[in-house]
Short mmCIF file of C-alpha atoms and ligand atoms in Angstrom, two decimals:
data_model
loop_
_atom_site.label_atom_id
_atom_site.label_comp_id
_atom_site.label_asym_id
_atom_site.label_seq_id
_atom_site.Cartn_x
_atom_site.Cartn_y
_atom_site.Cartn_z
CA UNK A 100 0.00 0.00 0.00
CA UNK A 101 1.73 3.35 -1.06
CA UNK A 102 0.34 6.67 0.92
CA UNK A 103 1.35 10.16 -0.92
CA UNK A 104 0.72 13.21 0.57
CA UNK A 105 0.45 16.29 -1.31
CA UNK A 106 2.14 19.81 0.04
CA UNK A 107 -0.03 21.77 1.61
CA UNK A 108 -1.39 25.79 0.73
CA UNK A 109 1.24 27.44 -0.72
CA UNK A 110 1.33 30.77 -1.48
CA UNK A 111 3.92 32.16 -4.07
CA UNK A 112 5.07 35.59 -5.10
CA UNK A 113 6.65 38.36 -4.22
CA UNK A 114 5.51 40.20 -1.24
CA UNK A 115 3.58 37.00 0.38
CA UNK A 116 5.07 37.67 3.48
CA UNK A 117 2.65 40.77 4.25
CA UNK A 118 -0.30 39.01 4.21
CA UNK A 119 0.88 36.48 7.24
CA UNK A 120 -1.55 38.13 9.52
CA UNK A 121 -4.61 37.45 7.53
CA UNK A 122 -3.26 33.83 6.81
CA UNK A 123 -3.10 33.89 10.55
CA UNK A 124 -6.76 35.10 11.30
CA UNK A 125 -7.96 32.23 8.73
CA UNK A 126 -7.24 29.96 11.55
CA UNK A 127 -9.24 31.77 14.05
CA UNK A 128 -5.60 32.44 15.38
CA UNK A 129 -5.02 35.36 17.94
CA UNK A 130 -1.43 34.81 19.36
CA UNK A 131 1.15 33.61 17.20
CA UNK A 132 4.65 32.27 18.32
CA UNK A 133 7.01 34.18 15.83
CA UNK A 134 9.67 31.13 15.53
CA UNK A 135 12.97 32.66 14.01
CA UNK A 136 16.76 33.22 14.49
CA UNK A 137 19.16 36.32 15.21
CA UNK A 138 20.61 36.11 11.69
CA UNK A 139 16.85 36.52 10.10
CA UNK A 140 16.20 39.48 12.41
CA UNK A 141 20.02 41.04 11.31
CA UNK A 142 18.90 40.64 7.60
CA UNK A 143 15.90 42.53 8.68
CA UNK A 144 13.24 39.65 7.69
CA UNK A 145 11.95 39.17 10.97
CA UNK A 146 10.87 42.79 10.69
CA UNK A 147 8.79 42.47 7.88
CA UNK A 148 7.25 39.47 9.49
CA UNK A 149 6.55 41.64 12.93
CA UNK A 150 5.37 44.82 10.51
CA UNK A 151 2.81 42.36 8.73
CA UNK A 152 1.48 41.06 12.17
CA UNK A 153 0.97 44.29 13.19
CA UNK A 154 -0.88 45.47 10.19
CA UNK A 155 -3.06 42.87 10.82
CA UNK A 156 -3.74 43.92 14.89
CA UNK A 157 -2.06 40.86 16.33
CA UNK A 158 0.83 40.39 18.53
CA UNK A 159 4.44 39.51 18.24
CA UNK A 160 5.81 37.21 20.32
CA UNK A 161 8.93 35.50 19.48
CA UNK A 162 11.32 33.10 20.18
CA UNK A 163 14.65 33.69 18.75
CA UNK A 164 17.05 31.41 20.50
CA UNK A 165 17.34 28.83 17.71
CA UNK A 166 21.25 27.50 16.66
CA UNK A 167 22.36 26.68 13.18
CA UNK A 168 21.82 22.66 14.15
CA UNK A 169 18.75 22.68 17.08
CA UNK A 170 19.25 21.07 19.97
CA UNK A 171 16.53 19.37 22.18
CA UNK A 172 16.99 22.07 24.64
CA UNK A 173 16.11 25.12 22.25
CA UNK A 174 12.71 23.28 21.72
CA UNK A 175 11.79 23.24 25.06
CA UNK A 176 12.61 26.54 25.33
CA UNK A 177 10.65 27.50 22.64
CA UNK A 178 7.64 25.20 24.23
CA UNK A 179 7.61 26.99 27.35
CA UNK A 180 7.45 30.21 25.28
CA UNK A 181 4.55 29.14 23.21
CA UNK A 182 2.70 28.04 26.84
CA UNK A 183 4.01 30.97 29.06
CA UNK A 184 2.33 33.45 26.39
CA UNK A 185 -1.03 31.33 25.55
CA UNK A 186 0.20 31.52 21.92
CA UNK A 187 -2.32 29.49 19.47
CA UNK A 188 -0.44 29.18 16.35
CA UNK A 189 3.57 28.54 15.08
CA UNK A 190 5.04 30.76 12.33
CA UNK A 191 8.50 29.97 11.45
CA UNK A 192 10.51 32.35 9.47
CA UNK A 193 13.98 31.15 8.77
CA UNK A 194 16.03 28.75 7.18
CA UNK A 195 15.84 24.95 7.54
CA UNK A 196 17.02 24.91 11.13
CA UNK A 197 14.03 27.50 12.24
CA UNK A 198 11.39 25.15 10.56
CA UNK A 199 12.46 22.09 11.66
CA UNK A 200 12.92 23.68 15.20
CA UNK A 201 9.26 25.50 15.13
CA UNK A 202 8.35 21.74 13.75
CA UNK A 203 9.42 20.06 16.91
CA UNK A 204 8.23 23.03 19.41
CA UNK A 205 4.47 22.63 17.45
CA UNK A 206 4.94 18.98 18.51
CA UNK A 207 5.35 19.13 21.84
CA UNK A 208 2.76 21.96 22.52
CA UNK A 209 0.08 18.71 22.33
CA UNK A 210 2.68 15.86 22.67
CA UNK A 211 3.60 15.19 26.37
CA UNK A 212 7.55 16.06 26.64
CA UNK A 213 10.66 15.08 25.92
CA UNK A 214 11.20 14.71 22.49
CA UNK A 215 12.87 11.02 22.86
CA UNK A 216 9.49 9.23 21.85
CA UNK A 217 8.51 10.79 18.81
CA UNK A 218 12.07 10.15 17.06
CA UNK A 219 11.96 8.13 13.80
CA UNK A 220 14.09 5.59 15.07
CA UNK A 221 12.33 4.70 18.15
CA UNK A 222 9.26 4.50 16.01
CA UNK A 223 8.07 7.90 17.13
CA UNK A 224 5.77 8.47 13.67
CA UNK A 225 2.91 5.14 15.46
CA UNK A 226 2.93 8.25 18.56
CA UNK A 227 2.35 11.55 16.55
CA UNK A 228 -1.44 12.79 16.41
CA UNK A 229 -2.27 15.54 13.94
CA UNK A 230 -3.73 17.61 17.26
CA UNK A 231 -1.31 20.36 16.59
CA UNK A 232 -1.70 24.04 16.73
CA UNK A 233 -1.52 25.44 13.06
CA UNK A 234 2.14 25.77 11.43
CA UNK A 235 3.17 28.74 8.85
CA UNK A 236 6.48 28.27 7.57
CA UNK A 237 8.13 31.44 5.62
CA UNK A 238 11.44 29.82 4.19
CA UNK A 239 14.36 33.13 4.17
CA UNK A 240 16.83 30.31 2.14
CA UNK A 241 15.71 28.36 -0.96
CA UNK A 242 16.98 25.00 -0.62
CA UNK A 243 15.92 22.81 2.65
CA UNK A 244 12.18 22.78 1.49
CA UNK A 245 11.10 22.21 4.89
CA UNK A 246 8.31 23.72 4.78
CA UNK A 247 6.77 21.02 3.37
CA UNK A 248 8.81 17.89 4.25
CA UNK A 249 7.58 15.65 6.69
CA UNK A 250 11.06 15.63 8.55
CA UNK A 251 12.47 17.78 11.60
CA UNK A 252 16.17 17.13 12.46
CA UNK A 253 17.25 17.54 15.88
CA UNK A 254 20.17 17.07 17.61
CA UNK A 255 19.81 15.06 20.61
CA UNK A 256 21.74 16.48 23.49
CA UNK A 257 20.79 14.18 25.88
CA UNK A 258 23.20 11.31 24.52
CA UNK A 259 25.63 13.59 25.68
CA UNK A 260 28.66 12.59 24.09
CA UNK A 261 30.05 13.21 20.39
CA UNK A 262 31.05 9.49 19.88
CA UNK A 263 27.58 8.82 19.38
CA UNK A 264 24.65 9.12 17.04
CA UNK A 265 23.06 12.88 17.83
CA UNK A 266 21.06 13.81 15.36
CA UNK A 267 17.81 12.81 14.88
CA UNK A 268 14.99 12.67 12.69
CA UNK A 269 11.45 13.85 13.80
CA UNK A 270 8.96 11.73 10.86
CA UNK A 271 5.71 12.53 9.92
CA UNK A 272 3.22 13.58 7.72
CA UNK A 273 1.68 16.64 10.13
CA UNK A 274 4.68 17.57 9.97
CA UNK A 275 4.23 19.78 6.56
CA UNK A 276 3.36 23.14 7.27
CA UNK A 277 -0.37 24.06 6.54
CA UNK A 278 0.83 27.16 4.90
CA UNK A 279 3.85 27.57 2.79
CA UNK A 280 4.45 31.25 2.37
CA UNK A 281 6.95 31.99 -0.25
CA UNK A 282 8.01 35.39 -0.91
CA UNK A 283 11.44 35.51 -3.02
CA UNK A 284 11.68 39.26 -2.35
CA UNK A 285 13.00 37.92 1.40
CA UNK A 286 15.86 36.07 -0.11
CA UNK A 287 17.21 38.77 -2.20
CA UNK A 288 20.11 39.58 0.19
CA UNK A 289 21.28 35.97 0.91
CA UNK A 290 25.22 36.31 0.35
CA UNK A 291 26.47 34.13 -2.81
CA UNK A 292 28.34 31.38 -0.89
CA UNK A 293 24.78 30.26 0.89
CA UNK A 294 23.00 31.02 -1.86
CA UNK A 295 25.36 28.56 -3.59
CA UNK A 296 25.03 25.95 -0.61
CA UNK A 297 21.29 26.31 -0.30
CA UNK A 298 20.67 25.86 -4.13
CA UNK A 299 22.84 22.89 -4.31
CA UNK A 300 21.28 21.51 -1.31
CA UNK A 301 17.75 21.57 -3.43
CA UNK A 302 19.72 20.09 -6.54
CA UNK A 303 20.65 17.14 -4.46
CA UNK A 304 17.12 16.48 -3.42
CA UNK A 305 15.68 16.54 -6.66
CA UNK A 306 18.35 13.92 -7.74
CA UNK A 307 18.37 11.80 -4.97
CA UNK A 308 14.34 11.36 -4.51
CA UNK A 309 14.24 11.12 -8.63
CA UNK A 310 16.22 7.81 -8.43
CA UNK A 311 15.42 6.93 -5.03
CA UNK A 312 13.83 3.29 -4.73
CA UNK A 313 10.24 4.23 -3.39
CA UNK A 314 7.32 3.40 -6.22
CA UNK A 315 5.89 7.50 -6.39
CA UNK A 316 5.50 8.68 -9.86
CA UNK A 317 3.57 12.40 -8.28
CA UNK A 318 7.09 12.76 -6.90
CA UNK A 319 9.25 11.99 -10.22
CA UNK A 320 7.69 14.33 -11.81
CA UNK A 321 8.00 17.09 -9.41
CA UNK A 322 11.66 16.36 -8.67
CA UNK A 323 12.30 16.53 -12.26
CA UNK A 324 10.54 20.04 -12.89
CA UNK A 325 12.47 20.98 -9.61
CA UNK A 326 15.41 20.48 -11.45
CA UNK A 327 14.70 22.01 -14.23
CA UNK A 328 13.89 25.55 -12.63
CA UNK A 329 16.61 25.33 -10.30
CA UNK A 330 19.34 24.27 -12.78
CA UNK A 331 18.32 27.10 -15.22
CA UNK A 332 18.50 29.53 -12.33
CA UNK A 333 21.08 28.61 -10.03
CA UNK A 334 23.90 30.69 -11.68
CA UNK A 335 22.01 33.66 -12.51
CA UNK A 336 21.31 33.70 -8.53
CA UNK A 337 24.79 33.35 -7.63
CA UNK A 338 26.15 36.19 -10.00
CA UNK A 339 23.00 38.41 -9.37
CA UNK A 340 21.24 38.10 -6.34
CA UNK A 341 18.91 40.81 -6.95
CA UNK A 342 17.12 38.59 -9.61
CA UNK A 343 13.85 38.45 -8.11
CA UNK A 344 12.23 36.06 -10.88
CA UNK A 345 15.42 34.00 -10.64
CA UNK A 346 14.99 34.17 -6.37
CA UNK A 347 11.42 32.67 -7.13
CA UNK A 348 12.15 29.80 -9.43
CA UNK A 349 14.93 28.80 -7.26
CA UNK A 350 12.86 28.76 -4.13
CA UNK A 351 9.81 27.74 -5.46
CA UNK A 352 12.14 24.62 -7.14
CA UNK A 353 13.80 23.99 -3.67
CA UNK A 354 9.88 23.96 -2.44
CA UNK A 355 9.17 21.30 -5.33
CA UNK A 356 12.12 19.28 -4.86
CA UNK A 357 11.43 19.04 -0.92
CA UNK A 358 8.31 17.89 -1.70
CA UNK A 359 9.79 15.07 -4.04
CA UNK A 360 11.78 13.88 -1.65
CA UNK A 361 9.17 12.24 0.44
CA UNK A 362 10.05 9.49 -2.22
CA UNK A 363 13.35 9.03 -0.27
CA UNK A 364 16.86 10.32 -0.13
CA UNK A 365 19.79 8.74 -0.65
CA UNK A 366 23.84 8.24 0.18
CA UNK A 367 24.54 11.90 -0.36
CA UNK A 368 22.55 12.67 2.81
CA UNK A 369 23.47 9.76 4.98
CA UNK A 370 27.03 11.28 4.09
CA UNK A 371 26.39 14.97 4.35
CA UNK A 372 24.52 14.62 7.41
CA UNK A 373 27.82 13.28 9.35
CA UNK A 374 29.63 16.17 8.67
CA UNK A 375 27.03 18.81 10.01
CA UNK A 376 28.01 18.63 13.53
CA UNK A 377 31.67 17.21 13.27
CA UNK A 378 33.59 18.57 10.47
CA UNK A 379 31.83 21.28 10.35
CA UNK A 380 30.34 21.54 6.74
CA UNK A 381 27.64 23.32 5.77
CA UNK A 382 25.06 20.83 4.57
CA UNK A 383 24.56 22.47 1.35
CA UNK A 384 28.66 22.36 0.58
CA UNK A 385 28.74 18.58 1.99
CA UNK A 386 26.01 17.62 -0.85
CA UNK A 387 27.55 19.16 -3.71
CA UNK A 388 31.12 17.60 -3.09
CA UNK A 389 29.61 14.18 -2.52
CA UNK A 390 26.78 14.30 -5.02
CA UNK A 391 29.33 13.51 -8.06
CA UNK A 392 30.86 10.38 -6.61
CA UNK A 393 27.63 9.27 -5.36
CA UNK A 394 26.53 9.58 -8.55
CA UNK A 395 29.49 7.44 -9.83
CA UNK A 396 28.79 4.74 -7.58
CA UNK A 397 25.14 4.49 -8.34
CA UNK A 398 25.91 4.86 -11.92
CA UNK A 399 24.68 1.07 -13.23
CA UNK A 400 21.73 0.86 -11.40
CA UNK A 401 20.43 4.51 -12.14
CA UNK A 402 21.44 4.82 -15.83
CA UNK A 403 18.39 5.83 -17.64
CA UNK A 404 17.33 8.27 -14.80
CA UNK A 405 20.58 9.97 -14.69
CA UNK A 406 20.10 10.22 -18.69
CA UNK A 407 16.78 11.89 -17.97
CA UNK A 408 18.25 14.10 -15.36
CA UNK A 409 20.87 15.41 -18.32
CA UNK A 410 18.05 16.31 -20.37
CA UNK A 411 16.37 18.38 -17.28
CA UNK A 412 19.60 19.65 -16.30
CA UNK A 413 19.49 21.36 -20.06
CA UNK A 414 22.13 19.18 -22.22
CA UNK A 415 21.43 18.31 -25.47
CA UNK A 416 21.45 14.70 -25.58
CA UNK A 417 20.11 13.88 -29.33
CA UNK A 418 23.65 12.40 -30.06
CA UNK A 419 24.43 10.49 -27.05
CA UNK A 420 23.48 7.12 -25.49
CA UNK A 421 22.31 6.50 -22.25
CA UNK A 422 25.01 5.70 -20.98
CA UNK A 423 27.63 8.78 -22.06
CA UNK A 424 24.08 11.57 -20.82
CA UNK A 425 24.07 9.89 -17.35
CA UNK A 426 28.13 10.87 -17.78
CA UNK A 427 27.08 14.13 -18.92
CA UNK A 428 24.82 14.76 -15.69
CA UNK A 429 27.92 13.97 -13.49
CA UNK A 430 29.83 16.32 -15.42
CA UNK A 431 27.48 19.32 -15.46
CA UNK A 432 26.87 18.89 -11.66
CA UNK A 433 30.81 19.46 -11.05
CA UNK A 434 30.93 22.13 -13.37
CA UNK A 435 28.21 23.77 -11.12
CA UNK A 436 30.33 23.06 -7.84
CA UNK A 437 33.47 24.90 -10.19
CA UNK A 438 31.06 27.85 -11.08
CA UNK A 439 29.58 28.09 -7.96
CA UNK A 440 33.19 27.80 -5.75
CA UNK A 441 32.58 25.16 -4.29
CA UNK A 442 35.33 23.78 -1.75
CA UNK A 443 37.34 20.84 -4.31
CA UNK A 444 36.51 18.18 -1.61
CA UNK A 445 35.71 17.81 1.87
CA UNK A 446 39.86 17.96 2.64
CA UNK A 447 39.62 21.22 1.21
CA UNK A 448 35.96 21.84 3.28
CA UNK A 449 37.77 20.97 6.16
CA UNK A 450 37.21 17.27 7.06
CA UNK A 451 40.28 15.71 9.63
CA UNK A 452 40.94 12.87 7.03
CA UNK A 453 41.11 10.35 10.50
CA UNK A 454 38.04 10.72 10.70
CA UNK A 455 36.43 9.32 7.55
CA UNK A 456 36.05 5.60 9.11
CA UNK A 457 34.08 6.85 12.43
CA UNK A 458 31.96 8.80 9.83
CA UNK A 459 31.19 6.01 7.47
CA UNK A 460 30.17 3.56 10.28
CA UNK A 461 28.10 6.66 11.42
CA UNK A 462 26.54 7.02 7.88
CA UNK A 463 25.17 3.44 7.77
CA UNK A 464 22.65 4.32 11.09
CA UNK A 465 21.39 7.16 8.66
CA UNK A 466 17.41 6.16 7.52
CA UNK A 467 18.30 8.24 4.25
CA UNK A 468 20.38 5.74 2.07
CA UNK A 469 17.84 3.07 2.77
CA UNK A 470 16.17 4.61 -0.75
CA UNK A 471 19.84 4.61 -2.47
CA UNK A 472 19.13 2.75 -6.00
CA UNK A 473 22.18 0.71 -5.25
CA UNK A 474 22.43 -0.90 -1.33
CA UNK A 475 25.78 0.67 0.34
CA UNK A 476 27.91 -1.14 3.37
CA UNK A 477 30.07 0.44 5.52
CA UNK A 478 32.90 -0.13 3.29
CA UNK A 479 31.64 1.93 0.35
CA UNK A 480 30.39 5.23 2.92
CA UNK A 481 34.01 4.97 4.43
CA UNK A 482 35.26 4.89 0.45
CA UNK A 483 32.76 7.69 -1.13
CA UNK A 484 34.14 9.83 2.18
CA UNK A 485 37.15 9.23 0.24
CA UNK A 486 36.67 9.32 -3.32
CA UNK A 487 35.11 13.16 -2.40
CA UNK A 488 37.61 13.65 0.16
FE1 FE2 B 766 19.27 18.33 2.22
#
């Protein structure tokens, strides 16, 4: 039995962010939690989400005390916020961090506390009811997509030590925001280098859940038009980030692709996701260095679909066989990570080479290579650590 689940309102365009109060009030909603980060309120975002609240005669109360990788701890934090102020709705505005943080707080506002239940690999999606206060999500980056993914990654402080697993996944279909409010005019003053990380980030998921193993066709589709609008776009962002039509097919493409990706994942993330918290690499950097020889090593058992991703990715492949356009997808995705200075491997990113076999026994616990078209062992993480090292 398959079960898809289709993203939830979303609305596009520039300017989307002032109407958040009235998308507010269409809830009945009086007292919104304003979920969000100290470098969203320096870029001055968090301002225009305040300004529209206020246009709108509700109140702002937020909770700003959310790190680049959320810890357990922040999300109680932001519970007893939520409580202390008899808020009645969650509106995150931020990167992938702030929603998957506001995810977890939204959780726990009907969930009895801690956390450790509802984590995917205790079999926490059986004890999550869809009882939950209403969730906006206002994504400042375009490339997580978590506004409407069904995971929320936290990092578990209470295993309290760095030898061991931390982060975890929070899995589960209430997890996707009822409202996705895109507004590309709020990204316009991301810096090139996370623009570049971000965008690469969304590449990778369009790849990954396009030859992941799960049987959903709704999501092939969308990961392929994903890559389509992000590939045609991702340069022009990077060398003009004032592009505003360029902003909105990248983030409504890193919107599309997140969405895809409930299909499944693949290596590149049980990879990338090691290297968050110990090397550290930004996740968007850690995918596009390991996304080519990932690539490589699923190359016979994803030919035809790398083909097709060669034709999305906008080569002209009238003269070529299957095999030498799946080649050809490789070869445009490094010429992206060249374009787009990209670290020349994770050596270079800043990964203590020692530490590669730790990290590849670490990858194998990862749920996301589960959906990897070809089945990896602990060997072949600790050798694609390498071949991208
Ligand atoms: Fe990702």
């Amino acid at each position: 039995m398959q079960n898809y689940f289709l993203p939830p309102r979303i609305e596009f365009g520039d300017g989307a962010i002032q109407n958040l109060g009235e998308h507010i009030k269409s809830f009945g909603c009086k007292r919104p939690l304003l979920v969000s980060d100290a470098g969203v309120m320096n870029a001055g975002i968090l301002a225009k989400a305040i300004e529209a609240l206020h246009a709108s005669g509700l109140p702002s109360v937020t909770y700003l005390d959310i790190e680049p990788n959320p810890t357990d701890l922040s999300i109680n934090d932001g519970v007893a916020a939520y409580k202390s102020e008899a808020c009645d709705i969650v509106i995150a505005v931020g990167g992938g961090s702030v929603m998957d943080a506001a995810k977890a707080i939204r959780l726990l506002t009907t969930h009895a506390p801690p956390l450790e239940p509802y984590y995917a690999d205790v079999g926490g999606i059986e004890r999550i009811r869809g009882d939950m206060p209403p969730l906006i999500c206002v994504p400042t980056t375009a490339g997580t997509g978590s506004e409407v993914s069904q995971g929320a990654i936290i990092t578990d402080t209470s295993l309290n030590t760095t030898d061991r697993w931390r982060k975890r996944a929070i899995v589960t279909p209430f997890n996707m925001s009822n409202i996705a409010l895109l507004d590309p005019g709020i990204t316009l003053g991301m810096p090139p280098a996370l623009t570049a990380a971000t965008g690469m980030d969304a590449i990778t998921h369009g790849i990954e859940a396009y030859v992941a193993t799960k049987y959903h066709p709704i999501a092939e589709g969308v990961a392929l038009q994903a890559l389509r609008m992000l590939s045609a776009n991702i340069q022009k962002v990077y060398h003009d980030g004032g592009d505003v039509t360029a902003r909105g097919e990248m983030l409504l493409g890193s919107c599309m692709a997140a969405f895809s990706f409930q299909k499944g994942l693949g290596a590149v993330h049980s990879l990338a996701h090691q290297l968050s918290t110990d090397a550290p690499i930004p996740h968007g950097v850690a995918n596009a260095i390991l996304l080519p020889p990932v690539m490589e090593f699923n190359f016979s058992h994803a030919t035809e679909k790398y083909a097709e991703i060669a034709r999305v990715l906008g080569i002209d492949t009238s003269s070529m066989d299957n095999d030498e356009a799946a080649h050809a997808a490789i070869d445009k995705i490094r010429a992206f990570n060249r374009e787009l200075n990209m670290p020349k491997g994770l050596g270079d990113a800043g990964l203590d080479r020692a530490k590669i076999p730790k990290l590849g026994a670490d990858a194998m616990l990862d749920h996301c290579h589960k959906f990897n078209p070809r089945v990896c062992t602990e060997a072949d993480m600790a050798a694609l650590f390498e071949a991208a090292f």
